[in-house]
mmCIF file of C-alpha atoms in Angstrom:
data_model
loop_
_atom_site.group_PDB
_atom_site.id
_atom_site.type_symbol
_atom_site.label_atom_id
_atom_site.label_comp_id
_atom_site.label_asym_id
_atom_site.label_seq_id
_atom_site.Cartn_x
_atom_site.Cartn_y
_atom_site.Cartn_z
ATOM 1 C CA MET F 1 11.039 154.076 164.276
ATOM 2 C CA THR F 2 11.211 151.747 167.266
ATOM 3 C CA THR F 3 12.262 148.133 167.252
ATOM 4 C CA SER F 4 10.681 145.474 169.385
ATOM 5 C CA LEU F 5 12.558 143.796 172.208
ATOM 6 C CA ALA F 6 12.482 140.442 170.413
ATOM 7 C CA GLU F 7 14.016 141.946 167.275
ATOM 8 C CA THR F 8 16.684 143.685 169.327
ATOM 9 C CA LEU F 9 17.578 140.442 171.114
ATOM 10 C CA LEU F 10 17.747 138.498 167.855
ATOM 11 C CA HIS F 11 20.230 140.951 166.390
ATOM 12 C CA HIS F 12 22.370 141.372 169.511
ATOM 13 C CA PRO F 13 25.881 139.877 169.031
ATOM 14 C CA LEU F 14 25.731 137.852 172.245
ATOM 15 C CA SER F 15 22.406 136.219 171.395
ATOM 16 C CA ARG F 16 23.685 135.499 167.871
ATOM 17 C CA ARG F 17 26.720 133.715 169.323
ATOM 18 C CA ILE F 18 24.621 131.781 171.819
ATOM 19 C CA GLY F 19 22.257 130.703 169.042
ATOM 20 C CA TRP F 20 25.162 129.561 166.893
ATOM 21 C CA VAL F 21 26.697 127.570 169.768
ATOM 22 C CA LEU F 22 23.370 125.899 170.605
ATOM 23 C CA TYR F 23 22.874 124.975 166.950
ATOM 24 C CA ALA F 24 26.418 123.571 166.822
ATOM 25 C CA ILE F 25 25.737 121.403 169.887
ATOM 26 C CA VAL F 26 22.528 119.963 168.419
ATOM 27 C CA PHE F 27 24.258 119.496 165.049
ATOM 28 C CA TYR F 28 27.140 117.611 166.675
ATOM 29 C CA MET F 29 24.891 115.334 168.717
ATOM 30 C CA ALA F 30 22.702 114.517 165.712
ATOM 31 C CA GLY F 31 25.785 113.891 163.569
ATOM 32 C CA GLU F 32 27.241 111.573 166.168
ATOM 33 C CA ASN F 33 24.040 109.515 166.283
ATOM 34 C CA PHE F 34 23.891 109.425 162.485
ATOM 35 C CA VAL F 35 27.487 108.219 162.136
ATOM 36 C CA ILE F 36 27.060 105.548 164.831
ATOM 37 C CA TRP F 37 23.901 104.309 163.112
ATOM 38 C CA LEU F 38 25.627 104.340 159.716
ATOM 39 C CA LEU F 39 29.009 102.808 160.616
ATOM 40 C CA GLU F 40 28.359 100.760 163.759
ATOM 41 C CA PRO F 41 24.726 99.641 163.701
ATOM 42 C CA HIS F 42 25.423 97.008 166.374
ATOM 43 C CA ASN F 43 26.329 99.822 168.836
ATOM 44 C CA PHE F 44 23.291 101.951 168.004
ATOM 45 C CA THR F 45 20.803 101.756 170.887
ATOM 46 C CA GLY F 46 17.835 103.391 169.147
ATOM 47 C CA GLY F 47 15.089 105.027 171.187
ATOM 48 C CA ALA F 48 15.416 108.810 171.301
ATOM 49 C CA ARG F 49 18.621 108.598 169.255
ATOM 50 C CA TRP F 50 16.459 108.058 166.172
ATOM 51 C CA LEU F 51 15.528 111.737 166.427
ATOM 52 C CA GLY F 52 19.151 112.667 165.846
ATOM 53 C CA VAL F 53 19.431 110.275 162.909
ATOM 54 C CA ALA F 54 16.291 111.708 161.311
ATOM 55 C CA ALA F 55 17.225 115.334 162.051
ATOM 56 C CA PHE F 56 20.833 115.196 160.839
ATOM 57 C CA PRO F 57 20.195 115.647 157.080
ATOM 58 C CA VAL F 58 17.990 118.674 157.789
ATOM 59 C CA LEU F 59 20.532 120.105 160.236
ATOM 60 C CA LEU F 60 23.333 119.569 157.728
ATOM 61 C CA ILE F 61 21.540 121.645 155.104
ATOM 62 C CA GLY F 62 20.469 124.161 157.751
ATOM 63 C CA PHE F 63 24.076 124.562 158.900
ATOM 64 C CA PHE F 64 24.931 126.485 155.748
ATOM 65 C CA PHE F 65 22.007 128.872 156.254
ATOM 66 C CA ILE F 66 22.721 129.326 159.974
ATOM 67 C CA GLN F 67 26.416 129.935 159.284
ATOM 68 C CA ARG F 68 25.515 132.589 156.727
ATOM 69 C CA HIS F 69 23.281 134.491 159.166
ATOM 70 C CA LEU F 70 24.871 133.843 162.568
ATOM 71 C CA GLY F 71 28.478 132.980 161.779
ATOM 72 C CA CYS F 72 31.353 135.045 160.447
ATOM 73 C CA ALA F 73 29.892 135.015 156.938
ATOM 74 C CA SER F 74 27.363 137.559 158.189
ATOM 75 C CA GLY F 75 30.165 140.129 158.525
ATOM 76 C CA HIS F 76 29.904 140.529 162.301
ATOM 77 C CA CYS F 77 33.193 138.849 163.266
ATOM 78 C CA PRO F 78 36.272 140.955 164.056
ATOM 79 C CA VAL F 79 39.249 140.979 161.700
ATOM 80 C CA ASP F 80 42.455 142.236 163.332
ATOM 81 C CA GLY F 81 40.503 143.958 166.090
ATOM 82 C CA THR F 82 38.111 145.725 163.745
ATOM 83 C CA SER F 83 34.796 144.579 162.423
ATOM 84 C CA THR F 84 34.496 143.586 158.799
ATOM 85 C CA ARG F 85 32.527 145.776 156.499
ATOM 86 C CA ARG F 86 30.387 144.663 153.658
ATOM 87 C CA SER F 87 29.031 146.838 150.928
ATOM 88 C CA LYS F 88 25.441 146.707 149.766
ATOM 89 C CA ASP F 89 26.300 144.035 147.207
ATOM 90 C CA ASN F 90 27.738 141.884 150.058
ATOM 91 C CA THR F 91 31.376 142.092 148.951
ATOM 92 C CA TYR F 92 34.172 142.459 151.460
ATOM 93 C CA GLN F 93 35.488 145.953 152.117
ATOM 94 C CA PRO F 94 38.811 145.940 154.015
ATOM 95 C CA PRO F 95 39.238 148.230 157.021
ATOM 96 C CA PRO F 96 40.891 151.589 156.333
ATOM 97 C CA GLY F 97 44.669 151.507 156.195
ATOM 98 C CA ILE F 98 45.017 148.083 154.592
#
């Protein structure tokens, strides 16, 4: 069974990290615009910043889904130099020797 190039790139650790970092940047910028609009409306300049204000609630909810699939909750982050292992029921299995 062969996998397509797009599927391979989506599951590659480097592309997963890059995707997570890009999402974090957009999330931060939208959150900053939202907080400025909420707490200091006199300093909010409007224009394209309204996109960040409108997108922030969606990005906030999406953060939990993105973190689950691209972050350490997916089981792809190293623990003490070894990768974590998860069983089929998604429970943590410690590395051998612990």
